[in-house]
GROMACS .gro file of C-alpha atoms in nm:
model
  454
    1MET     CA    1  -0.003  -0.018   0.013
    2ALA     CA    2   0.292   0.267   0.091
    3PHE     CA    3   0.479   0.178  -0.253
    4GLY     CA    4   0.108   0.251  -0.439
    5LEU     CA    5   0.099   0.611  -0.234
    6GLN     CA    6   0.469   0.662  -0.310
    7LEU     CA    7   0.410   0.620  -0.694
    8LEU     CA    8   0.090   0.822  -0.652
    9ALA     CA    9   0.280   1.127  -0.489
   10LEU     CA   10   0.554   1.108  -0.801
   11CYS     CA   11   0.239   1.089  -1.037
   12ILE     CA   12   0.048   1.407  -0.886
   13GLY     CA   13   0.373   1.616  -0.877
   14LEU     CA   14   0.377   1.573  -1.261
   15PHE     CA   15  -0.045   1.608  -1.340
   16LEU     CA   16  -0.377   1.583  -1.193
   17PRO     CA   17  -0.683   1.344  -1.357
   18GLN     CA   18  -0.964   1.507  -1.498
   19HIS     CA   19  -1.300   1.549  -1.322
   20PRO     CA   20  -1.479   1.330  -1.179
   21PHE     CA   21  -1.149   1.153  -1.093
   22LEU     CA   22  -0.997   1.428  -0.908
   23TRP     CA   23  -1.293   1.445  -0.674
   24LEU     CA   24  -1.273   1.071  -0.635
   25LEU     CA   25  -0.894   1.092  -0.567
   26LYS     CA   26  -0.909   1.372  -0.310
   27LEU     CA   27  -1.166   1.194  -0.134
   28HIS     CA   28  -0.950   0.850  -0.137
   29LEU     CA   29  -0.677   1.092   0.030
   30LYS     CA   30  -0.890   1.247   0.281
   31LYS     CA   31  -1.051   0.899   0.397
   32ASN     CA   32  -0.662   0.764   0.436
   33ALA     CA   33  -0.498   1.102   0.562
   34ASP     CA   34  -0.350   0.991   0.912
   35SER     CA   35  -0.039   1.155   1.073
   36ARG     CA   36  -0.031   0.835   1.332
   37THR     CA   37   0.059   0.599   1.039
   38GLU     CA   38   0.341   0.575   0.743
   39PHE     CA   39   0.053   0.541   0.497
   40GLY     CA   40  -0.153   0.811   0.625
   41LYS     CA   41   0.165   1.045   0.624
   42TYR     CA   42   0.188   0.974   0.253
   43ALA     CA   43  -0.153   1.058   0.187
   44ILE     CA   44  -0.119   1.397   0.358
   45TYR     CA   45   0.165   1.460   0.147
   46CYS     CA   46  -0.021   1.362  -0.152
   47GLN     CA   47  -0.308   1.627  -0.044
   48ARG     CA   48  -0.011   1.876  -0.026
   49CYS     CA   49   0.097   1.781  -0.384
   50VAL     CA   50  -0.279   1.800  -0.531
   51GLU     CA   51  -0.283   2.139  -0.405
   52ARG     CA   52   0.047   2.282  -0.523
   53THR     CA   53   0.001   2.098  -0.854
   54GLN     CA   54  -0.348   2.294  -0.878
   55GLN     CA   55  -0.187   2.645  -0.822
   56ASN     CA   56   0.142   2.594  -1.050
   57GLY     CA   57  -0.002   2.359  -1.335
   58ASP     CA   58   0.126   2.046  -1.477
   59ARG     CA   59   0.513   1.972  -1.526
   60GLU     CA   60   0.664   1.922  -1.818
   61ALA     CA   61   0.945   1.668  -1.779
   62ARG     CA   62   0.947   1.305  -1.569
   63PRO     CA   63   1.057   1.293  -1.276
   64SER     CA   64   1.444   1.300  -1.204
   65ARG     CA   65   1.663   1.026  -1.002
   66MET     CA   66   1.673   1.273  -0.736
   67GLU     CA   67   1.327   1.347  -0.699
   68ILE     CA   68   1.253   0.943  -0.673
   69LEU     CA   69   1.518   0.852  -0.441
   70SER     CA   70   1.406   1.103  -0.244
   71THR     CA   71   1.028   1.037  -0.264
   72LEU     CA   72   1.112   0.662  -0.188
   73LEU     CA   73   1.393   0.689   0.047
   74ARG     CA   74   1.251   0.922   0.276
   75ASN     CA   75   0.891   1.020   0.397
   76PRO     CA   76   0.814   1.329   0.227
   77TYR     CA   77   0.555   1.395   0.495
   78HIS     CA   78   0.814   1.502   0.763
   79HIS     CA   79   0.944   1.791   0.525
   80SER     CA   80   0.767   2.082   0.425
   81LEU     CA   81   0.993   2.114   0.124
   82PRO     CA   82   1.091   1.776   0.027
   83PHE     CA   83   1.394   1.843  -0.198
   84SER     CA   84   1.657   2.037  -0.164
   85ILE     CA   85   1.946   2.186  -0.373
   86PRO     CA   86   2.271   2.400  -0.324
   87VAL     CA   87   2.261   2.740  -0.483
   88HIS     CA   88   2.629   2.843  -0.581
   89PHE     CA   89   2.734   3.224  -0.548
   90MET     CA   90   3.044   3.407  -0.697
   91ASN     CA   91   3.257   3.438  -0.381
   92GLY     CA   92   3.277   3.029  -0.362
   93ILE     CA   93   2.949   2.972  -0.101
   94TYR     CA   94   2.657   2.821  -0.118
   95GLN     CA   95   2.274   2.769   0.000
   96VAL     CA   96   2.083   2.505   0.018
   97VAL     CA   97   1.726   2.593  -0.071
   98GLY     CA   98   1.412   2.357  -0.020
   99PHE     CA   99   1.131   2.288  -0.275
  100ASP     CA  100   0.890   2.095  -0.408
  101ALA     CA  101   0.760   1.922  -0.718
  102SER     CA  102   0.569   2.231  -0.844
  103THR     CA  103   0.815   2.503  -0.716
  104THR     CA  104   0.880   2.740  -0.974
  105VAL     CA  105   1.220   2.922  -1.027
  106GLU     CA  106   1.049   3.250  -0.903
  107GLU     CA  107   0.950   3.093  -0.588
  108PHE     CA  108   1.260   2.945  -0.544
  109LEU     CA  109   1.399   3.285  -0.567
  110ASN     CA  110   1.144   3.414  -0.319
  111THR     CA  111   1.336   3.179  -0.060
  112LEU     CA  112   1.653   3.206  -0.176
  113ASN     CA  113   1.635   3.619  -0.135
  114GLN     CA  114   1.467   3.534   0.237
  115ASP     CA  115   1.756   3.347   0.329
  116THR     CA  116   2.022   3.552   0.236
  117ARG     CA  117   1.845   3.882   0.254
  118MET     CA  118   1.856   4.011  -0.094
  119ARG     CA  119   1.598   4.206  -0.277
  120LYS     CA  120   1.360   4.057  -0.567
  121PRO     CA  121   1.539   4.010  -0.920
  122ALA     CA  122   1.364   4.275  -1.084
  123GLN     CA  123   1.547   4.487  -0.823
  124SER     CA  124   1.905   4.325  -0.750
  125GLY     CA  125   1.945   4.222  -1.126
  126PHE     CA  126   2.007   3.848  -0.995
  127ALA     CA  127   1.915   3.594  -1.201
  128LEU     CA  128   1.971   3.195  -1.153
  129PHE     CA  129   2.172   3.038  -1.422
  130SER     CA  130   2.239   2.680  -1.455
  131ASP     CA  131   2.539   2.505  -1.632
  132ASP     CA  132   2.556   2.327  -1.944
  133PRO     CA  133   2.508   1.920  -1.901
  134SER     CA  134   2.772   1.899  -2.167
  135GLY     CA  135   3.025   2.001  -1.958
  136LYS     CA  136   3.126   2.333  -2.195
  137ASP     CA  137   3.194   2.655  -2.045
  138ILE     CA  138   2.819   2.761  -2.110
  139GLU     CA  139   2.562   2.894  -1.863
  140HIS     CA  140   2.196   2.884  -1.921
  141CYS     CA  141   1.942   3.198  -1.765
  142LEU     CA  142   1.629   3.027  -1.625
  143GLN     CA  143   1.295   3.173  -1.679
  144GLY     CA  144   1.099   3.216  -1.346
  145ASN     CA  145   0.818   3.015  -1.461
  146ILE     CA  146   0.995   2.682  -1.536
  147LYS     CA  147   1.002   2.459  -1.241
  148ILE     CA  148   1.280   2.328  -1.065
  149CYS     CA  149   1.222   1.978  -1.104
  150ASP     CA  150   1.176   2.000  -1.454
  151ILE     CA  151   1.514   2.190  -1.497
  152ILE     CA  152   1.669   1.905  -1.291
  153SER     CA  153   1.507   1.631  -1.474
  154LYS     CA  154   1.585   1.785  -1.841
  155TRP     CA  155   1.951   1.828  -1.724
  156GLU     CA  156   1.969   1.453  -1.605
  157GLN     CA  157   1.820   1.357  -1.942
  158ALA     CA  158   2.047   1.555  -2.138
  159SER     CA  159   2.355   1.457  -1.947
  160LYS     CA  160   2.259   1.091  -2.008
  161GLU     CA  161   2.227   1.155  -2.382
  162GLN     CA  162   2.566   1.341  -2.394
  163HIS     CA  163   2.776   1.109  -2.184
  164PRO     CA  164   2.630   0.764  -2.242
  165GLY     CA  165   2.771   0.483  -2.053
  166LYS     CA  166   2.876   0.682  -1.752
  167CYS     CA  167   2.788   0.615  -1.402
  168GLU     CA  168   2.449   0.780  -1.316
  169GLY     CA  169   2.409   0.989  -1.002
  170THR     CA  170   2.773   1.105  -1.075
  171ARG     CA  171   2.693   1.476  -1.197
  172THR     CA  172   2.402   1.691  -1.144
  173VAL     CA  173   2.272   2.038  -1.249
  174ARG     CA  174   2.506   2.325  -1.075
  175LEU     CA  175   2.279   2.637  -1.019
  176THR     CA  176   2.463   2.953  -0.969
  177TYR     CA  177   2.288   3.297  -0.847
  178LYS     CA  178   2.470   3.600  -0.980
  179ASN     CA  179   2.383   3.942  -1.136
  180ARG     CA  180   2.239   3.981  -1.509
  181LEU     CA  181   2.080   4.280  -1.549
  182TYR     CA  182   2.217   4.632  -1.350
  183PHE     CA  183   2.038   4.917  -1.334
  184LEU     CA  184   2.192   5.261  -1.195
  185VAL     CA  185   1.879   5.386  -1.035
  186GLN     CA  186   1.857   5.073  -0.795
  187VAL     CA  187   2.216   5.105  -0.658
  188HIS     CA  188   2.067   5.294  -0.372
  189GLY     CA  189   1.869   4.985  -0.232
  190GLU     CA  190   2.175   4.725  -0.279
  191THR     CA  191   2.213   4.486   0.031
  192ASP     CA  192   2.540   4.405   0.206
  193ARG     CA  193   2.492   4.067   0.020
  194GLU     CA  194   2.455   4.197  -0.295
  195LYS     CA  195   2.740   4.446  -0.267
  196LEU     CA  196   2.954   4.147  -0.164
  197LEU     CA  197   2.870   3.927  -0.443
  198LEU     CA  198   2.893   4.206  -0.707
  199VAL     CA  199   3.256   4.248  -0.574
  200TYR     CA  200   3.333   3.900  -0.664
  201GLN     CA  201   3.167   3.894  -0.969
  202THR     CA  202   3.369   4.207  -1.085
  203ASN     CA  203   3.681   4.029  -0.990
  204ASP     CA  204   3.609   3.750  -1.218
  205GLN     CA  205   3.589   3.964  -1.491
  206ILE     CA  206   3.933   4.129  -1.372
  207VAL     CA  207   4.080   3.795  -1.354
  208ASN     CA  208   3.994   3.694  -1.711
  209GLY     CA  209   4.047   4.024  -1.872
  210LEU     CA  210   3.661   4.131  -1.903
  211PHE     CA  211   3.747   4.455  -1.697
  212PRO     CA  212   4.023   4.722  -1.757
  213VAL     CA  213   4.263   4.765  -1.483
  214ASN     CA  214   4.647   4.864  -1.472
  215LYS     CA  215   4.881   4.645  -1.294
  216GLU     CA  216   4.880   4.881  -0.964
  217LEU     CA  217   4.487   4.893  -0.939
  218ALA     CA  218   4.496   4.517  -0.999
  219MET     CA  219   4.722   4.497  -0.683
  220GLU     CA  220   4.526   4.736  -0.475
  221LEU     CA  221   4.184   4.581  -0.574
  222THR     CA  222   4.357   4.208  -0.505
  223ALA     CA  223   4.461   4.322  -0.143
  224LEU     CA  224   4.101   4.457  -0.089
  225LEU     CA  225   3.982   4.130  -0.155
  226ALA     CA  226   4.263   3.932   0.043
  227GLN     CA  227   4.135   4.188   0.332
  228VAL     CA  228   3.761   4.066   0.316
  229GLU     CA  229   3.879   3.668   0.265
  230ILE     CA  230   4.153   3.628   0.529
  231GLY     CA  231   4.118   3.940   0.769
  232ASP     CA  232   4.418   4.108   0.899
  233PHE     CA  233   4.746   3.950   0.717
  234GLU     CA  234   5.019   3.846   0.964
  235GLN     CA  235   5.358   3.875   0.841
  236PRO     CA  236   5.600   3.627   0.983
  237PHE     CA  237   5.764   3.683   1.282
  238SER     CA  238   6.149   3.703   1.266
  239THR     CA  239   6.245   3.420   1.565
  240PRO     CA  240   6.480   3.142   1.469
  241ALA     CA  241   6.244   2.866   1.588
  242GLY     CA  242   5.974   2.826   1.322
  243GLN     CA  243   6.092   3.110   1.077
  244VAL     CA  244   6.086   2.885   0.797
  245THR     CA  245   5.755   2.729   0.841
  246SER     CA  246   5.558   3.063   0.916
  247GLN     CA  247   5.736   3.251   0.607
  248SER     CA  248   5.638   2.961   0.341
  249LYS     CA  249   5.274   2.948   0.523
  250SER     CA  250   5.272   3.315   0.456
  251ASN     CA  251   5.397   3.286   0.083
  252HIS     CA  252   5.138   3.015   0.024
  253THR     CA  253   4.838   3.239   0.125
  254LEU     CA  254   4.979   3.516  -0.093
  255LYS     CA  255   5.026   3.296  -0.416
  256GLN     CA  256   4.676   3.150  -0.360
  257VAL     CA  257   4.535   3.490  -0.329
  258LEU     CA  258   4.716   3.604  -0.628
  259GLU     CA  259   4.586   3.307  -0.827
  260ARG     CA  260   4.250   3.383  -0.716
  261PHE     CA  261   4.208   3.776  -0.741
  262TYR     CA  262   4.499   3.898  -0.972
  263PRO     CA  263   4.452   3.928  -1.367
  264LYS     CA  264   4.573   3.625  -1.553
  265ARG     CA  265   4.751   3.799  -1.795
  266TYR     CA  266   4.956   3.984  -1.545
  267ARG     CA  267   5.063   3.657  -1.389
  268HIS     CA  268   5.100   3.437  -1.710
  269GLY     CA  269   5.489   3.395  -1.791
  270CYS     CA  270   5.612   3.526  -1.450
  271THR     CA  271   5.955   3.388  -1.294
  272GLU     CA  272   5.951   3.269  -0.950
  273GLU     CA  273   6.144   3.596  -0.873
  274GLN     CA  274   5.868   3.794  -1.040
  275LEU     CA  275   5.619   3.638  -0.829
  276ARG     CA  276   5.777   3.667  -0.506
  277GLN     CA  277   5.792   4.037  -0.608
  278LEU     CA  278   5.449   4.039  -0.632
  279CYS     CA  279   5.364   3.837  -0.324
  280GLN     CA  280   5.573   4.142  -0.145
  281ARG     CA  281   5.382   4.408  -0.285
  282LEU     CA  282   5.084   4.245  -0.193
  283SER     CA  283   5.213   4.155   0.141
  284THR     CA  284   5.284   4.566   0.176
  285ARG     CA  285   4.941   4.667   0.067
  286SER     CA  286   4.764   4.363   0.283
  287MET     CA  287   4.966   4.545   0.560
  288ALA     CA  288   4.814   4.882   0.519
  289LEU     CA  289   4.473   4.752   0.518
  290ARG     CA  290   4.483   4.595   0.878
  291GLY     CA  291   4.202   4.690   1.073
  292HIS     CA  292   3.927   4.754   0.775
  293SER     CA  293   3.629   4.551   0.798
  294THR     CA  294   3.461   4.330   0.481
  295ALA     CA  295   3.228   4.648   0.487
  296ASP     CA  296   3.496   4.885   0.442
  297CYS     CA  297   3.657   4.708   0.164
  298VAL     CA  298   3.365   4.596  -0.015
  299ARG     CA  299   3.303   5.031   0.022
  300ILE     CA  300   3.626   5.100  -0.145
  301TYR     CA  301   3.661   4.827  -0.432
  302LEU     CA  302   3.293   4.926  -0.545
  303THR     CA  303   3.372   5.290  -0.513
  304VAL     CA  304   3.681   5.211  -0.779
  305ALA     CA  305   3.533   4.996  -0.963
  306ARG     CA  306   3.204   5.216  -1.029
  307LYS     CA  307   3.459   5.505  -1.178
  308TRP     CA  308   3.433   5.264  -1.500
  309SER     CA  309   3.152   5.389  -1.715
  310PHE     CA  310   3.052   5.019  -1.816
  311PHE     CA  311   3.063   4.892  -1.461
  312GLY     CA  312   2.770   4.630  -1.430
  313ALA     CA  313   2.775   4.574  -1.823
  314LYS     CA  314   2.827   4.231  -1.994
  315LEU     CA  315   3.085   4.209  -2.184
  316PHE     CA  316   3.107   3.947  -2.544
  317ALA     CA  317   3.417   3.923  -2.734
  318ALA     CA  318   3.290   3.933  -3.130
  319LYS     CA  319   3.492   3.983  -3.449
  320PRO     CA  320   3.304   4.219  -3.719
  321LEU     CA  321   3.290   4.068  -4.053
  322ALA     CA  322   3.367   4.220  -4.394
  323THR     CA  323   3.015   4.378  -4.402
  324SER     CA  324   3.070   4.577  -4.095
  325SER     CA  325   3.181   4.910  -4.135
  326VAL     CA  326   3.363   4.844  -3.775
  327GLU     CA  327   3.710   4.730  -3.939
  328LYS     CA  328   3.848   4.545  -3.645
  329SER     CA  329   3.993   4.227  -3.579
  330PHE     CA  330   3.796   4.164  -3.250
  331ILE     CA  331   3.587   4.373  -3.061
  332TRP     CA  332   3.363   4.391  -2.699
  333PHE     CA  333   3.019   4.417  -2.712
  334ALA     CA  334   2.913   4.597  -2.403
  335VAL     CA  335   2.584   4.543  -2.286
  336HIS     CA  336   2.413   4.787  -2.058
  337GLU     CA  337   2.075   4.947  -1.930
  338ASP     CA  338   2.148   5.231  -2.221
  339GLY     CA  339   2.248   5.045  -2.517
  340ILE     CA  340   2.510   4.844  -2.684
  341SER     CA  341   2.858   4.972  -2.686
  342ILE     CA  342   3.146   4.843  -2.893
  343LEU     CA  343   3.462   4.889  -2.725
  344ASP     CA  344   3.835   4.832  -2.867
  345TYR     CA  345   3.939   4.510  -2.808
  346SER     CA  346   4.304   4.582  -2.640
  347SER     CA  347   4.189   4.887  -2.441
  348MET     CA  348   3.849   4.853  -2.368
  349ARG     CA  349   3.791   5.238  -2.474
  350LEU     CA  350   3.456   5.352  -2.615
  351THR     CA  351   3.426   5.326  -2.991
  352VAL     CA  352   3.069   5.340  -3.047
  353THR     CA  353   2.740   5.318  -2.873
  354TYR     CA  354   2.417   5.246  -2.999
  355THR     CA  355   2.095   5.291  -2.793
  356TYR     CA  356   1.813   5.052  -2.779
  357LYS     CA  357   1.574   5.297  -2.965
  358SER     CA  358   1.842   5.329  -3.265
  359LEU     CA  359   1.801   4.902  -3.327
  360MET     CA  360   1.582   4.791  -3.569
  361THR     CA  361   1.657   4.433  -3.557
  362PHE     CA  362   1.918   4.189  -3.389
  363GLY     CA  363   1.981   3.861  -3.333
  364GLY     CA  364   2.124   3.531  -3.497
  365TYR     CA  365   2.127   3.564  -3.863
  366GLN     CA  366   2.291   3.207  -3.991
  367ASP     CA  367   2.601   3.164  -3.782
  368ASP     CA  368   2.682   3.520  -3.715
  369PHE     CA  369   2.539   3.782  -3.482
  370MET     CA  370   2.345   4.081  -3.673
  371LEU     CA  371   2.271   4.438  -3.562
  372VAL     CA  372   2.063   4.674  -3.768
  373VAL     CA  373   2.084   5.006  -3.666
  374ASN     CA  374   1.887   5.332  -3.758
  375ASN     CA  375   2.135   5.597  -3.823
  376ALA     CA  376   1.995   5.925  -3.717
  377GLN     CA  377   2.309   6.107  -3.817
  378THR     CA  378   2.232   6.097  -4.157
  379LYS     CA  379   1.955   6.320  -4.340
  380ASP     CA  380   1.776   6.024  -4.442
  381LYS     CA  381   1.802   5.829  -4.137
  382SER     CA  382   1.923   5.518  -4.316
  383THR     CA  383   1.998   5.186  -4.130
  384GLU     CA  384   2.339   5.021  -4.094
  385LYS     CA  385   2.338   4.635  -4.096
  386HIS     CA  386   2.641   4.466  -3.894
  387LEU     CA  387   2.775   4.124  -3.873
  388PHE     CA  388   2.989   3.984  -3.625
  389ALA     CA  389   3.101   3.637  -3.578
  390MET     CA  390   3.048   3.467  -3.238
  391ALA     CA  391   3.027   3.126  -3.074
  392LYS     CA  392   2.652   3.007  -3.096
  393PRO     CA  393   2.559   2.997  -2.717
  394LYS     CA  394   2.712   3.352  -2.704
  395ILE     CA  395   2.479   3.460  -2.991
  396LEU     CA  396   2.202   3.364  -2.796
  397GLU     CA  397   2.315   3.460  -2.455
  398ILE     CA  398   2.362   3.825  -2.599
  399THR     CA  399   2.044   3.848  -2.795
  400LEU     CA  400   1.858   3.751  -2.474
  401LEU     CA  401   2.011   3.974  -2.264
  402ILE     CA  402   1.965   4.285  -2.522
  403ALA     CA  403   1.604   4.162  -2.505
  404SER     CA  404   1.557   4.164  -2.130
  405TYR     CA  405   1.704   4.485  -2.144
  406ILE     CA  406   1.434   4.630  -2.364
  407ASN     CA  407   1.158   4.441  -2.221
  408ASN     CA  408   1.253   4.629  -1.867
  409PHE     CA  409   1.299   4.988  -2.050
  410HIS     CA  410   0.906   4.927  -2.218
  411GLN     CA  411   0.742   4.806  -1.895
  412LEU     CA  412   0.912   5.084  -1.694
  413LYS     CA  413   0.803   5.331  -1.946
  414GLY     CA  414   0.448   5.159  -1.969
  415ALA     CA  415   0.411   5.169  -1.578
  416ALA     CA  416   0.521   5.545  -1.599
  417HIS     CA  417   0.221   5.612  -1.872
  418HIS     CA  418  -0.018   5.364  -1.700
  419LEU     CA  419   0.000   5.119  -1.996
  420SER     CA  420   0.051   4.793  -2.053
  421ALA     CA  421   0.384   4.645  -2.137
  422PRO     CA  422   0.434   4.571  -2.522
  423ALA     CA  423   0.368   4.256  -2.658
  424LEU     CA  424   0.596   3.955  -2.646
  425LEU     CA  425   0.673   3.690  -2.878
  426THR     CA  426   0.414   3.542  -3.042
  427PRO     CA  427   0.327   3.174  -2.895
  428GLN     CA  428   0.521   2.953  -3.113
  429SER     CA  429   0.875   3.159  -3.046
  430GLY     CA  430   0.786   3.172  -2.687
  431GLN     CA  431   0.760   2.816  -2.643
  432LYS     CA  432   1.084   2.781  -2.821
  433LEU     CA  433   1.230   2.979  -2.599
  434LYS     CA  434   1.075   2.828  -2.296
  435GLU     CA  435   1.216   2.482  -2.404
  436MET     CA  436   1.593   2.645  -2.371
  437GLY     CA  437   1.487   2.798  -2.017
  438SER     CA  438   1.537   3.178  -2.151
  439GLN     CA  439   1.417   3.497  -2.121
  440PRO     CA  440   1.118   3.600  -2.319
  441LEU     CA  441   1.204   3.835  -2.601
  442LEU     CA  442   1.003   4.183  -2.718
  443ALA     CA  443   0.813   4.132  -3.064
  444ASN     CA  444   0.964   4.347  -3.305
  445ASN     CA  445   0.676   4.558  -3.453
  446ARG     CA  446   0.900   4.660  -3.734
  447PRO     CA  447   0.903   4.450  -4.097
  448MET     CA  448   1.197   4.208  -4.071
  449LYS     CA  449   1.423   4.223  -4.357
  450CYS     CA  450   1.633   3.910  -4.259
  451ARG     CA  451   1.624   3.570  -4.070
  452THR     CA  452   1.674   3.647  -3.696
  453LEU     CA  453   1.590   3.481  -3.385
  454LEU     CA  454   1.329   3.728  -3.294
   0.00000   0.00000   0.00000
């Protein structure tokens, strides 16, 4: 009997029967609900599942391995949220968040934000990302109405298909919560946790060459993060006993800090002597920060970093094709709340900015990324078409990011004028994006001159 209710608990989380069978199911569960017996506890849990499935609708994917094992190996009655999964942050820590069979990404993030004292995504600009089951360095932004269990199940199935023969259960989806959209007007309301995570996300850009800093500034910022991570740095004592051990431990700590927070391009090819000099410089700057709290270091770090006009923007490397008027071997796209800027690849200085109002069309065109912009500087306001070579996953990512900023712009504009937001994609296109777990795109009401993702 218990196994039958276990199977029923899994099925109810996926879909509900039609009337009058739903009425009979509720009657059966009500009759058998009893907190004093194991069977009755499963019946009570099934009652909860019925309510949640009625609230959030049917699922899209079959139960995952994790969902099945959690339901079979422990009675979910004893847990208000029977499943849990870690969510990782850019500072290397994680938060375990509970959910049930019907929990959506939006509900999941509400719980996460309450636990971590962060604002809603609409204010903070943070979003939940999953890694790619292929193992490649690709992330997928998860839409708010998708169910967490569907994400886990689809990820598991894709992983099995792409890695046949490997032991089941050795790999699972990795969820990361980080900033995606950055709005200047929301800065004043940032929580301490948001500020800290922004520091680490900015440092990740610095380490990987996506943020312009010279060697001196890079060392200053590295010292600030070292103070956040390990606190007051202690120089080794000059006593005969234990001096070698203390010195070795100190150098090891400094090298670890450099590996984590100092730009790769400034470390690449360094000799042992040059690394020793870097450690010495870092030690000197760390000693100067003794006594500074985490809040002090975060405030200083963000004050310095925000001086770059493209702080908070997401950068994408691209190669302009021959048809484009941008004649460079490589450029950076900087996508931000005001538009799309093209930056010089080496200096990261601004070349040109296209406001979202000037965009006629954008997205994937064959195997490339296309921008069609309205040139307001000419009398006839002619359009310019630019093509850029980019990796396909990056084409999708930048297209969705641009669309999210445009959606937000029109939603704010609509709210200001007490108008409804503009229509989104057609149902067919919206369904395709839903399957990819991506943000919905704005429908472009101008006639399309070529095939794009929009």
